[in-house]
């Protein structure tokens, strides 16, 4: 009988701290510039404030590019300038702090620093290069110091002082829906929203005409893009690798869809064009490597600009409308999308103590989370009484079309205890019951006023109530 012995050899290599010996520098007029770092350097690195008696003031371009084994980098406050790509690809480095006297930060300086969680911008730093903090998937907040002369932050998103330009949306900010402020007219540089894994829906304001290069690339959970009618140009690779995106609608005023705009959006198969074909000089590979059997849905009057029905335009089969809207999300999907779970996600729950249940908010097209704005509250049911007739009326503003899993009920009572149904509207149905209905379209809503018939009123008065049933 043979006895087999298995011998395991385990090698434990302790990660050594990086040191001054790993750095290359040059001295000019009493100023030290760090120009390079040994590619094998690993562990924690403390950059000294002085070398050979002179202040370390500059980190040169790409000095620490792709130094993936550095676990932390301590920068002294003597540094005033960090060059382009200086720490690009330092994917393991944690706790990097921007020096307090820094006055220049080059493009892509901290790009792809995967463990960077927060950034404080000092007052001295007024020049930030394109994409300096782009592709940082753990970055939650970017905040300038109070009373910064040129920058400000709103909920951790970095803007210029006037909030006309987005400088950077943190790649790790946890927010499934973001509405870009209506004052924004441009994106700073490239990759403003890139790699954020939490963003599912983005609303872009009418003030924006151009979407920046690489703006939303690699936002893997982005499912819905609300483009403004003002949009004219999509930037290079602006939505590439958004692998959850299934359908997009291109507004009529878009003139240029640049190369790579939707490249590698592997679930995208339906592209709706509200206007004619875009500039043929650009965007030859805008829809490269997207979903199965992709098609362009166009209006009959624009078909010839796409080459005619059945033609292949930019890899999309040209089809004629009518434009069928995508299947709307259900209440459960909407609650999950907006971050509600457990009891907070129930239709009769009011987790924010707003005085409006989740079900009512959903049925009226209001957000389920966050404070209700004055404009939101204008959409809540309004009970009025005609001073002459004494007839109660109930006015509601519902989305058009309304959610497909909602049934609206109009209830009446004389004592606020016993209620009975006098009107209803189910999915795909018209209003019916002991009511007269006046409907007025307004924007994307229908303003509906209900007046009970005489049979629905007892003793000359009645209370009215909106009730919502969610399937």
Short mmCIF file of C-alpha atoms in Angstrom, two decimals:
data_model
loop_
_atom_site.label_atom_id
_atom_site.label_comp_id
_atom_site.label_asym_id
_atom_site.label_seq_id
_atom_site.Cartn_x
_atom_site.Cartn_y
_atom_site.Cartn_z
CA UNK A 1 0.00 0.00 0.00
CA UNK A 2 1.28 3.39 -0.90
CA UNK A 3 0.98 6.33 1.41
CA UNK A 4 0.82 9.68 -0.35
CA UNK A 5 2.07 12.78 1.44
CA UNK A 6 0.86 16.17 0.27
CA UNK A 7 3.21 18.97 1.21
CA UNK A 8 1.90 22.55 0.98
CA UNK A 9 4.37 25.39 0.91
CA UNK A 10 2.89 28.78 1.84
CA UNK A 11 4.89 31.90 1.13
CA UNK A 12 3.92 35.01 3.10
CA UNK A 13 5.41 38.12 1.58
CA UNK A 14 4.81 41.15 3.75
CA UNK A 15 4.04 44.28 1.77
CA UNK A 16 6.92 46.66 2.30
CA UNK A 17 6.37 50.41 2.59
CA UNK A 18 7.54 52.49 -0.35
CA UNK A 19 10.38 54.89 0.39
CA UNK A 20 12.37 57.82 -0.94
CA UNK A 21 14.54 55.33 -2.78
CA UNK A 22 11.55 54.53 -5.03
CA UNK A 23 11.27 58.15 -6.22
CA UNK A 24 12.97 60.04 -8.99
CA UNK A 25 13.15 63.83 -8.80
CA UNK A 26 14.80 66.86 -10.27
CA UNK A 27 15.72 70.19 -8.72
CA UNK A 28 15.37 73.56 -10.44
CA UNK A 29 15.82 76.96 -8.80
CA UNK A 30 15.45 75.45 -5.35
CA UNK A 31 12.21 73.59 -6.17
CA UNK A 32 11.88 69.79 -6.18
CA UNK A 33 9.71 68.07 -8.78
CA UNK A 34 8.87 64.37 -8.33
CA UNK A 35 9.10 62.96 -11.86
CA UNK A 36 8.76 59.20 -11.43
CA UNK A 37 8.19 56.30 -9.04
CA UNK A 38 9.57 52.79 -9.30
CA UNK A 39 6.84 50.63 -10.96
CA UNK A 40 7.42 47.92 -8.31
CA UNK A 41 6.91 50.29 -5.37
CA UNK A 42 4.25 49.04 -2.96
CA UNK A 43 2.58 49.76 0.35
CA UNK A 44 2.30 53.16 1.99
CA UNK A 45 4.27 56.09 0.59
CA UNK A 46 5.04 59.28 2.52
CA UNK A 47 6.32 61.95 0.16
CA UNK A 48 8.60 64.21 2.19
CA UNK A 49 8.08 67.97 2.36
CA UNK A 50 11.79 68.50 1.59
CA UNK A 51 14.50 66.73 -0.34
CA UNK A 52 18.11 67.87 -0.02
CA UNK A 53 16.90 70.91 1.90
CA UNK A 54 14.57 72.12 -0.88
CA UNK A 55 10.75 72.04 -0.77
CA UNK A 56 8.90 69.36 -2.71
CA UNK A 57 6.50 71.56 -4.68
CA UNK A 58 5.55 69.71 -7.87
CA UNK A 59 4.32 66.24 -8.78
CA UNK A 60 5.18 65.86 -12.46
CA UNK A 61 2.99 64.57 -15.25
CA UNK A 62 2.29 60.82 -14.89
CA UNK A 63 4.82 60.53 -12.04
CA UNK A 64 2.78 57.79 -10.32
CA UNK A 65 0.85 56.56 -13.37
CA UNK A 66 -0.41 52.98 -12.90
CA UNK A 67 1.44 52.46 -9.61
CA UNK A 68 -1.21 49.92 -8.65
CA UNK A 69 0.58 48.52 -5.57
CA UNK A 70 0.69 51.74 -3.58
CA UNK A 71 -1.88 51.41 -0.79
CA UNK A 72 -1.69 55.00 0.45
CA UNK A 73 0.03 58.21 -0.62
CA UNK A 74 0.65 61.04 1.84
CA UNK A 75 1.15 64.38 0.09
CA UNK A 76 2.81 67.24 2.00
CA UNK A 77 1.24 70.72 2.02
CA UNK A 78 4.34 72.11 0.30
CA UNK A 79 3.00 70.78 -3.01
CA UNK A 80 1.48 73.51 -5.17
CA UNK A 81 1.16 71.71 -8.50
CA UNK A 82 0.07 68.20 -9.53
CA UNK A 83 0.52 67.42 -13.20
CA UNK A 84 -1.63 65.59 -15.72
CA UNK A 85 -2.26 61.92 -14.97
CA UNK A 86 0.01 62.12 -11.92
CA UNK A 87 -1.87 59.45 -9.93
CA UNK A 88 -3.98 57.98 -12.74
CA UNK A 89 -4.48 54.27 -12.11
CA UNK A 90 -3.38 54.19 -8.45
CA UNK A 91 -6.21 51.73 -7.91
CA UNK A 92 -5.18 50.53 -4.44
CA UNK A 93 -4.32 53.87 -2.85
CA UNK A 94 -6.64 54.96 -0.03
CA UNK A 95 -6.91 58.18 1.94
CA UNK A 96 -5.28 60.54 -0.55
CA UNK A 97 -5.75 64.14 0.60
CA UNK A 98 -5.39 67.18 -1.64
CA UNK A 99 -2.56 69.41 -0.30
CA UNK A 100 -3.84 72.61 1.33
CA UNK A 101 -1.64 74.90 -0.80
CA UNK A 102 -2.28 73.25 -4.17
CA UNK A 103 -3.10 75.77 -6.92
CA UNK A 104 -3.03 73.57 -10.04
CA UNK A 105 -4.42 70.10 -10.70
CA UNK A 106 -3.82 68.63 -14.14
CA UNK A 107 -6.24 66.64 -16.27
CA UNK A 108 -6.82 63.04 -15.20
CA UNK A 109 -4.65 63.68 -12.12
CA UNK A 110 -6.59 61.28 -9.88
CA UNK A 111 -8.41 59.41 -12.62
CA UNK A 112 -9.19 55.77 -11.90
CA UNK A 113 -8.23 55.95 -8.23
CA UNK A 114 -10.62 53.16 -7.35
CA UNK A 115 -10.45 53.52 -3.55
CA UNK A 116 -10.74 57.30 -3.34
CA UNK A 117 -13.85 57.98 -1.19
CA UNK A 118 -13.98 61.73 -0.60
CA UNK A 119 -12.17 64.88 -1.69
CA UNK A 120 -11.84 68.31 -0.08
CA UNK A 121 -10.83 71.08 -2.50
CA UNK A 122 -8.68 73.74 -0.77
CA UNK A 123 -9.30 77.45 -1.28
CA UNK A 124 -6.02 77.81 -3.19
CA UNK A 125 -7.06 75.35 -5.91
CA UNK A 126 -8.92 77.25 -8.62
CA UNK A 127 -7.65 75.39 -11.70
CA UNK A 128 -8.83 71.77 -12.10
CA UNK A 129 -8.03 69.89 -15.29
CA UNK A 130 -10.48 67.85 -17.33
CA UNK A 131 -11.51 64.60 -15.68
CA UNK A 132 -9.22 65.10 -12.70
CA UNK A 133 -11.48 62.90 -10.53
CA UNK A 134 -13.16 60.86 -13.28
CA UNK A 135 -13.56 57.07 -13.21
CA UNK A 136 -13.30 56.88 -9.41
CA UNK A 137 -16.06 54.33 -8.63
CA UNK A 138 -15.85 54.68 -4.82
CA UNK A 139 -15.86 58.48 -4.72
CA UNK A 140 -18.93 59.66 -2.75
CA UNK A 141 -18.40 63.41 -2.37
CA UNK A 142 -16.29 66.26 -3.74
CA UNK A 143 -16.54 69.33 -1.54
CA UNK A 144 -14.64 72.61 -1.80
CA UNK A 145 -13.92 74.43 1.44
CA UNK A 146 -16.49 76.95 2.61
CA UNK A 147 -16.50 80.22 0.63
CA UNK A 148 -14.31 78.79 -2.12
CA UNK A 149 -13.78 81.56 -4.72
CA UNK A 150 -14.61 79.55 -7.89
CA UNK A 151 -16.27 76.25 -6.91
CA UNK A 152 -19.23 74.98 -4.95
CA UNK A 153 -20.78 71.63 -4.11
CA UNK A 154 -24.43 70.59 -4.01
CA UNK A 155 -25.03 67.20 -2.37
CA UNK A 156 -21.41 66.24 -3.03
CA UNK A 157 -21.51 67.14 -6.75
CA UNK A 158 -18.87 69.66 -7.81
CA UNK A 159 -19.94 72.74 -9.83
CA UNK A 160 -18.51 76.08 -10.74
CA UNK A 161 -19.50 78.92 -8.44
CA UNK A 162 -22.46 79.99 -10.61
CA UNK A 163 -23.73 76.41 -11.08
CA UNK A 164 -23.58 76.69 -14.86
CA UNK A 165 -20.99 73.93 -15.31
CA UNK A 166 -20.76 70.45 -13.80
CA UNK A 167 -17.14 69.81 -12.91
CA UNK A 168 -17.59 66.25 -11.58
CA UNK A 169 -20.38 63.96 -10.41
CA UNK A 170 -18.81 61.50 -7.94
CA UNK A 171 -18.39 58.05 -9.44
CA UNK A 172 -19.59 56.39 -6.22
CA UNK A 173 -22.48 58.71 -5.33
CA UNK A 174 -25.45 56.57 -4.28
CA UNK A 175 -28.48 58.08 -5.98
CA UNK A 176 -30.56 56.15 -8.56
CA UNK A 177 -32.07 59.30 -10.09
CA UNK A 178 -30.32 62.57 -10.68
CA UNK A 179 -31.82 65.72 -12.17
CA UNK A 180 -29.16 68.04 -13.52
CA UNK A 181 -29.90 71.60 -12.30
CA UNK A 182 -31.72 73.78 -14.82
CA UNK A 183 -28.91 76.37 -14.73
CA UNK A 184 -26.34 73.98 -16.21
CA UNK A 185 -25.13 74.83 -19.72
CA UNK A 186 -22.01 72.65 -20.01
CA UNK A 187 -19.99 69.72 -18.68
CA UNK A 188 -16.40 70.35 -17.61
CA UNK A 189 -14.06 68.16 -19.64
CA UNK A 190 -14.88 64.48 -19.99
CA UNK A 191 -16.25 61.64 -17.89
CA UNK A 192 -18.38 63.86 -15.64
CA UNK A 193 -20.67 60.97 -14.58
CA UNK A 194 -18.58 58.04 -15.79
CA UNK A 195 -18.47 54.65 -14.02
CA UNK A 196 -21.19 55.47 -11.47
CA UNK A 197 -22.79 52.05 -10.75
CA UNK A 198 -25.82 53.45 -8.87
CA UNK A 199 -27.25 55.88 -11.40
CA UNK A 200 -30.37 54.43 -13.09
CA UNK A 201 -32.12 57.50 -14.47
CA UNK A 202 -30.81 60.88 -15.55
CA UNK A 203 -32.84 63.99 -16.41
CA UNK A 204 -31.04 66.58 -18.53
CA UNK A 205 -32.39 70.18 -18.54
CA UNK A 206 -33.39 72.30 -21.54
CA UNK A 207 -30.47 74.62 -20.79
CA UNK A 208 -28.02 72.00 -22.08
CA UNK A 209 -27.25 71.73 -25.81
CA UNK A 210 -24.13 69.54 -25.81
CA UNK A 211 -23.35 66.43 -23.76
CA UNK A 212 -19.66 66.13 -22.94
CA UNK A 213 -17.29 63.42 -24.16
CA UNK A 214 -17.33 60.18 -22.12
CA UNK A 215 -19.95 61.87 -19.90
CA UNK A 216 -21.92 58.77 -18.83
CA UNK A 217 -19.66 55.99 -20.07
CA UNK A 218 -19.61 52.79 -18.03
CA UNK A 219 -22.71 53.73 -15.98
CA UNK A 220 -23.66 50.07 -15.91
CA UNK A 221 -27.13 50.48 -14.33
CA UNK A 222 -28.31 53.49 -16.34
CA UNK A 223 -31.73 52.53 -17.74
CA UNK A 224 -33.41 55.79 -18.63
CA UNK A 225 -32.16 59.01 -20.22
CA UNK A 226 -34.51 61.99 -20.40
CA UNK A 227 -32.99 64.12 -23.14
CA UNK A 228 -34.11 67.76 -23.51
CA UNK A 229 -35.59 69.02 -26.76
CA UNK A 230 -32.78 71.58 -26.79
CA UNK A 231 -30.10 68.91 -27.27
CA UNK A 232 -28.00 69.30 -30.44
CA UNK A 233 -24.81 67.24 -29.97
CA UNK A 234 -23.88 64.06 -28.09
CA UNK A 235 -20.20 63.84 -27.18
CA UNK A 236 -17.71 61.17 -28.16
CA UNK A 237 -18.37 57.87 -26.37
CA UNK A 238 -20.78 59.77 -24.11
CA UNK A 239 -22.96 56.74 -23.21
CA UNK A 240 -20.64 53.87 -24.12
CA UNK A 241 -20.85 50.67 -22.08
CA UNK A 242 -24.16 51.60 -20.44
CA UNK A 243 -25.12 47.94 -20.55
CA UNK A 244 -28.58 48.27 -18.91
CA UNK A 245 -29.88 50.80 -21.44
CA UNK A 246 -32.61 49.24 -23.61
CA UNK A 247 -34.20 52.18 -25.42
CA UNK A 248 -33.43 55.83 -26.09
CA UNK A 249 -35.31 58.66 -27.73
CA UNK A 250 -33.27 61.15 -29.78
CA UNK A 251 -34.92 64.61 -29.79
CA UNK A 252 -35.72 66.33 -33.08
CA UNK A 253 -33.08 69.05 -32.73
CA UNK A 254 -30.12 66.67 -32.44
CA UNK A 255 -27.78 67.39 -35.35
CA UNK A 256 -24.72 65.32 -34.44
CA UNK A 257 -24.40 61.93 -32.76
CA UNK A 258 -20.67 61.55 -32.35
CA UNK A 259 -18.64 58.39 -32.75
CA UNK A 260 -19.05 55.81 -30.04
CA UNK A 261 -21.98 57.57 -28.37
CA UNK A 262 -23.77 54.27 -27.60
CA UNK A 263 -20.96 51.82 -28.32
CA UNK A 264 -21.11 48.60 -26.25
CA UNK A 265 -24.59 49.35 -24.91
CA UNK A 266 -25.28 45.65 -25.25
CA UNK A 267 -28.97 45.78 -24.21
CA UNK A 268 -29.90 48.70 -26.47
CA UNK A 269 -32.10 47.58 -29.35
CA UNK A 270 -34.65 50.38 -29.82
CA UNK A 271 -33.71 53.92 -30.86
CA UNK A 272 -36.54 56.39 -31.46
CA UNK A 273 -35.80 59.43 -33.64
CA UNK A 274 -38.17 62.38 -33.28
CA UNK A 275 -36.49 64.21 -36.16
CA UNK A 276 -34.61 63.45 -39.40
CA UNK A 277 -31.30 61.60 -39.67
CA UNK A 278 -28.34 63.33 -38.05
CA UNK A 279 -25.21 64.71 -39.74
CA UNK A 280 -23.80 61.89 -41.95
CA UNK A 281 -20.21 63.08 -41.42
CA UNK A 282 -20.26 61.90 -37.79
CA UNK A 283 -21.29 58.89 -35.79
CA UNK A 284 -20.48 56.03 -38.15
CA UNK A 285 -19.90 53.74 -35.15
CA UNK A 286 -22.23 55.49 -32.71
CA UNK A 287 -24.28 52.28 -32.31
CA UNK A 288 -21.51 49.69 -32.60
CA UNK A 289 -21.91 46.45 -30.62
CA UNK A 290 -25.34 47.13 -29.15
CA UNK A 291 -28.32 44.80 -28.54
CA UNK A 292 -29.84 42.09 -30.70
CA UNK A 293 -31.72 43.10 -33.87
CA UNK A 294 -31.48 46.85 -33.20
CA UNK A 295 -33.79 49.18 -35.06
CA UNK A 296 -34.48 52.88 -35.54
CA UNK A 297 -38.09 53.94 -35.18
CA UNK A 298 -38.70 57.05 -37.30
CA UNK A 299 -41.61 59.19 -38.42
CA UNK A 300 -42.93 58.59 -41.97
CA UNK A 301 -41.92 62.07 -43.13
CA UNK A 302 -38.32 61.44 -42.05
CA UNK A 303 -37.88 57.93 -43.41
CA UNK A 304 -36.08 58.96 -46.60
CA UNK A 305 -33.41 60.83 -44.63
CA UNK A 306 -32.53 57.46 -43.05
CA UNK A 307 -32.42 55.70 -46.44
CA UNK A 308 -36.02 54.52 -46.47
CA UNK A 309 -37.95 51.78 -44.69
CA UNK A 310 -35.91 48.59 -44.35
CA UNK A 311 -32.59 50.35 -44.89
CA UNK A 312 -29.72 49.87 -42.46
CA UNK A 313 -28.68 53.20 -40.98
CA UNK A 314 -25.70 53.19 -38.59
CA UNK A 315 -26.37 49.47 -38.06
CA UNK A 316 -30.05 50.07 -37.22
CA UNK A 317 -32.92 48.71 -39.31
CA UNK A 318 -35.16 51.62 -40.26
CA UNK A 319 -38.81 51.18 -39.28
CA UNK A 320 -41.82 53.47 -39.36
CA UNK A 321 -43.79 54.43 -36.23
CA UNK A 322 -46.20 55.00 -34.56
CA UNK A 323 -43.84 55.31 -31.64
CA UNK A 324 -44.89 52.87 -28.95
CA UNK A 325 -43.70 53.88 -25.51
CA UNK A 326 -41.68 51.29 -23.58
CA UNK A 327 -43.47 49.30 -20.91
CA UNK A 328 -43.73 51.61 -17.89
CA UNK A 329 -42.34 50.39 -14.57
CA UNK A 330 -44.70 48.97 -11.96
CA UNK A 331 -45.13 50.39 -8.47
CA UNK A 332 -42.79 47.75 -7.02
CA UNK A 333 -40.12 48.53 -9.63
CA UNK A 334 -40.49 52.27 -9.01
CA UNK A 335 -40.17 51.85 -5.22
CA UNK A 336 -37.05 49.71 -5.66
CA UNK A 337 -35.57 52.16 -8.16
CA UNK A 338 -36.03 55.00 -5.67
CA UNK A 339 -34.32 53.05 -2.91
CA UNK A 340 -37.32 51.92 -0.83
CA UNK A 341 -37.29 48.49 0.79
CA UNK A 342 -39.32 46.52 3.34
CA UNK A 343 -42.31 48.27 4.91
CA UNK A 344 -41.12 51.59 3.51
CA UNK A 345 -41.89 50.24 0.03
CA UNK A 346 -45.55 49.42 0.72
CA UNK A 347 -48.23 51.46 -1.13
CA UNK A 348 -49.89 52.63 2.11
CA UNK A 349 -46.59 53.62 3.73
CA UNK A 350 -45.40 57.20 4.14
CA UNK A 351 -41.72 56.73 5.15
CA UNK A 352 -40.90 60.41 4.77
CA UNK A 353 -43.85 61.61 6.88
CA UNK A 354 -44.91 63.85 3.99
CA UNK A 355 -48.64 63.40 4.49
CA UNK A 356 -48.92 61.46 1.21
CA UNK A 357 -48.76 57.67 0.95
CA UNK A 358 -46.45 55.96 -1.53
CA UNK A 359 -49.47 54.72 -3.48
CA UNK A 360 -51.01 58.17 -3.92
CA UNK A 361 -47.63 59.68 -4.84
CA UNK A 362 -47.06 56.96 -7.46
CA UNK A 363 -50.56 57.29 -8.92
CA UNK A 364 -50.10 61.06 -9.27
CA UNK A 365 -46.62 60.78 -10.79
CA UNK A 366 -44.81 62.24 -7.76
CA UNK A 367 -41.48 61.05 -6.32
CA UNK A 368 -41.76 58.49 -3.53
CA UNK A 369 -38.80 59.84 -1.58
CA UNK A 370 -37.53 63.28 -0.61
CA UNK A 371 -39.46 66.41 0.35
CA UNK A 372 -42.36 67.50 -1.80
CA UNK A 373 -41.67 70.80 -3.50
CA UNK A 374 -44.34 73.51 -3.80
CA UNK A 375 -44.79 72.44 -7.44
CA UNK A 376 -45.30 68.83 -6.31
CA UNK A 377 -47.92 69.86 -3.77
CA UNK A 378 -49.90 71.68 -6.45
CA UNK A 379 -50.53 68.23 -7.96
CA UNK A 380 -52.24 66.82 -4.85
CA UNK A 381 -56.06 66.35 -4.96
CA UNK A 382 -57.98 69.59 -4.40
CA UNK A 383 -61.51 69.64 -2.98
CA UNK A 384 -63.64 72.64 -3.89
CA UNK A 385 -67.25 73.64 -3.32
CA UNK A 386 -69.32 75.77 -5.64
CA UNK A 387 -70.59 78.62 -3.45
CA UNK A 388 -73.84 78.88 -5.38
CA UNK A 389 -74.85 75.27 -5.84
CA UNK A 390 -73.07 73.79 -2.83
CA UNK A 391 -71.87 70.89 -5.03
CA UNK A 392 -68.51 69.46 -4.03
CA UNK A 393 -65.89 68.93 -6.72
CA UNK A 394 -62.64 67.02 -6.63
CA UNK A 395 -59.78 67.96 -8.96
CA UNK A 396 -56.75 65.74 -9.51
CA UNK A 397 -53.77 65.92 -11.84
CA UNK A 398 -52.71 62.51 -13.10
CA UNK A 399 -49.96 61.49 -15.49
CA UNK A 400 -50.92 60.97 -19.09
CA UNK A 401 -50.96 58.08 -19.62
CA UNK A 402 -51.46 56.99 -15.99
CA UNK A 403 -49.54 54.04 -14.50
CA UNK A 404 -50.76 50.76 -15.99
CA UNK A 405 -51.14 49.03 -12.61
CA UNK A 406 -53.34 51.70 -10.98
CA UNK A 407 -57.11 51.94 -10.58
CA UNK A 408 -58.45 55.32 -9.44
CA UNK A 409 -61.59 55.36 -7.27
CA UNK A 410 -63.72 58.38 -6.34
CA UNK A 411 -65.39 57.86 -2.95
CA UNK A 412 -68.13 59.82 -1.21
CA UNK A 413 -69.28 60.06 2.40
CA UNK A 414 -71.67 62.14 4.48
CA UNK A 415 -69.96 61.51 7.84
CA UNK A 416 -66.29 60.72 6.97
CA UNK A 417 -66.86 57.22 8.40
CA UNK A 418 -68.83 55.29 5.82
CA UNK A 419 -67.53 55.68 2.25
CA UNK A 420 -68.93 54.36 -0.98
CA UNK A 421 -67.56 54.33 -4.51
CA UNK A 422 -69.20 56.64 -7.05
CA UNK A 423 -66.59 56.64 -9.83
CA UNK A 424 -63.63 54.68 -11.12
CA UNK A 425 -61.02 54.47 -13.84
CA UNK A 426 -59.11 51.22 -14.36
CA UNK A 427 -56.06 50.53 -16.55
CA UNK A 428 -56.88 51.45 -20.13
CA UNK A 429 -60.49 52.37 -19.27
CA UNK A 430 -62.48 55.60 -19.15
CA UNK A 431 -64.06 57.15 -16.09
CA UNK A 432 -67.42 55.62 -15.12
CA UNK A 433 -69.92 55.95 -12.27
CA UNK A 434 -72.19 58.50 -10.63
CA UNK A 435 -70.00 61.45 -11.61
CA UNK A 436 -69.54 63.93 -14.41
CA UNK A 437 -65.95 64.36 -15.53
CA UNK A 438 -64.12 67.33 -17.07
CA UNK A 439 -60.63 66.46 -18.41
CA UNK A 440 -58.10 69.06 -19.59
CA UNK A 441 -54.70 68.01 -20.98
CA UNK A 442 -51.82 70.06 -19.58
CA UNK A 443 -48.21 69.29 -20.48
CA UNK A 444 -47.75 65.56 -19.76
CA UNK A 445 -50.74 65.41 -17.42
CA UNK A 446 -54.53 65.41 -17.45
CA UNK A 447 -56.30 67.79 -15.07
CA UNK A 448 -59.52 66.00 -14.12
CA UNK A 449 -62.42 67.51 -12.17
CA UNK A 450 -65.22 65.30 -10.80
CA UNK A 451 -68.71 66.46 -9.85
CA UNK A 452 -71.06 63.93 -8.22
CA UNK A 453 -74.45 63.43 -9.82
CA UNK A 454 -77.55 64.23 -7.78
CA UNK A 455 -77.95 60.51 -7.01
CA UNK A 456 -74.54 60.47 -5.33
CA UNK A 457 -75.38 63.29 -2.92
CA UNK A 458 -77.61 62.94 0.11
CA UNK A 459 -78.96 65.81 2.19
CA UNK A 460 -77.41 68.30 -0.22
CA UNK A 461 -73.78 67.72 0.76
CA UNK A 462 -71.01 65.17 0.48
CA UNK A 463 -67.33 64.64 1.12
CA UNK A 464 -65.19 63.35 -1.74
CA UNK A 465 -62.01 61.29 -1.59
CA UNK A 466 -59.50 59.83 -4.05
CA UNK A 467 -58.62 56.20 -3.41
CA UNK A 468 -55.96 54.30 -5.30
CA UNK A 469 -55.76 50.56 -5.88
CA UNK A 470 -52.43 49.17 -7.10
CA UNK A 471 -52.46 45.71 -8.67
#
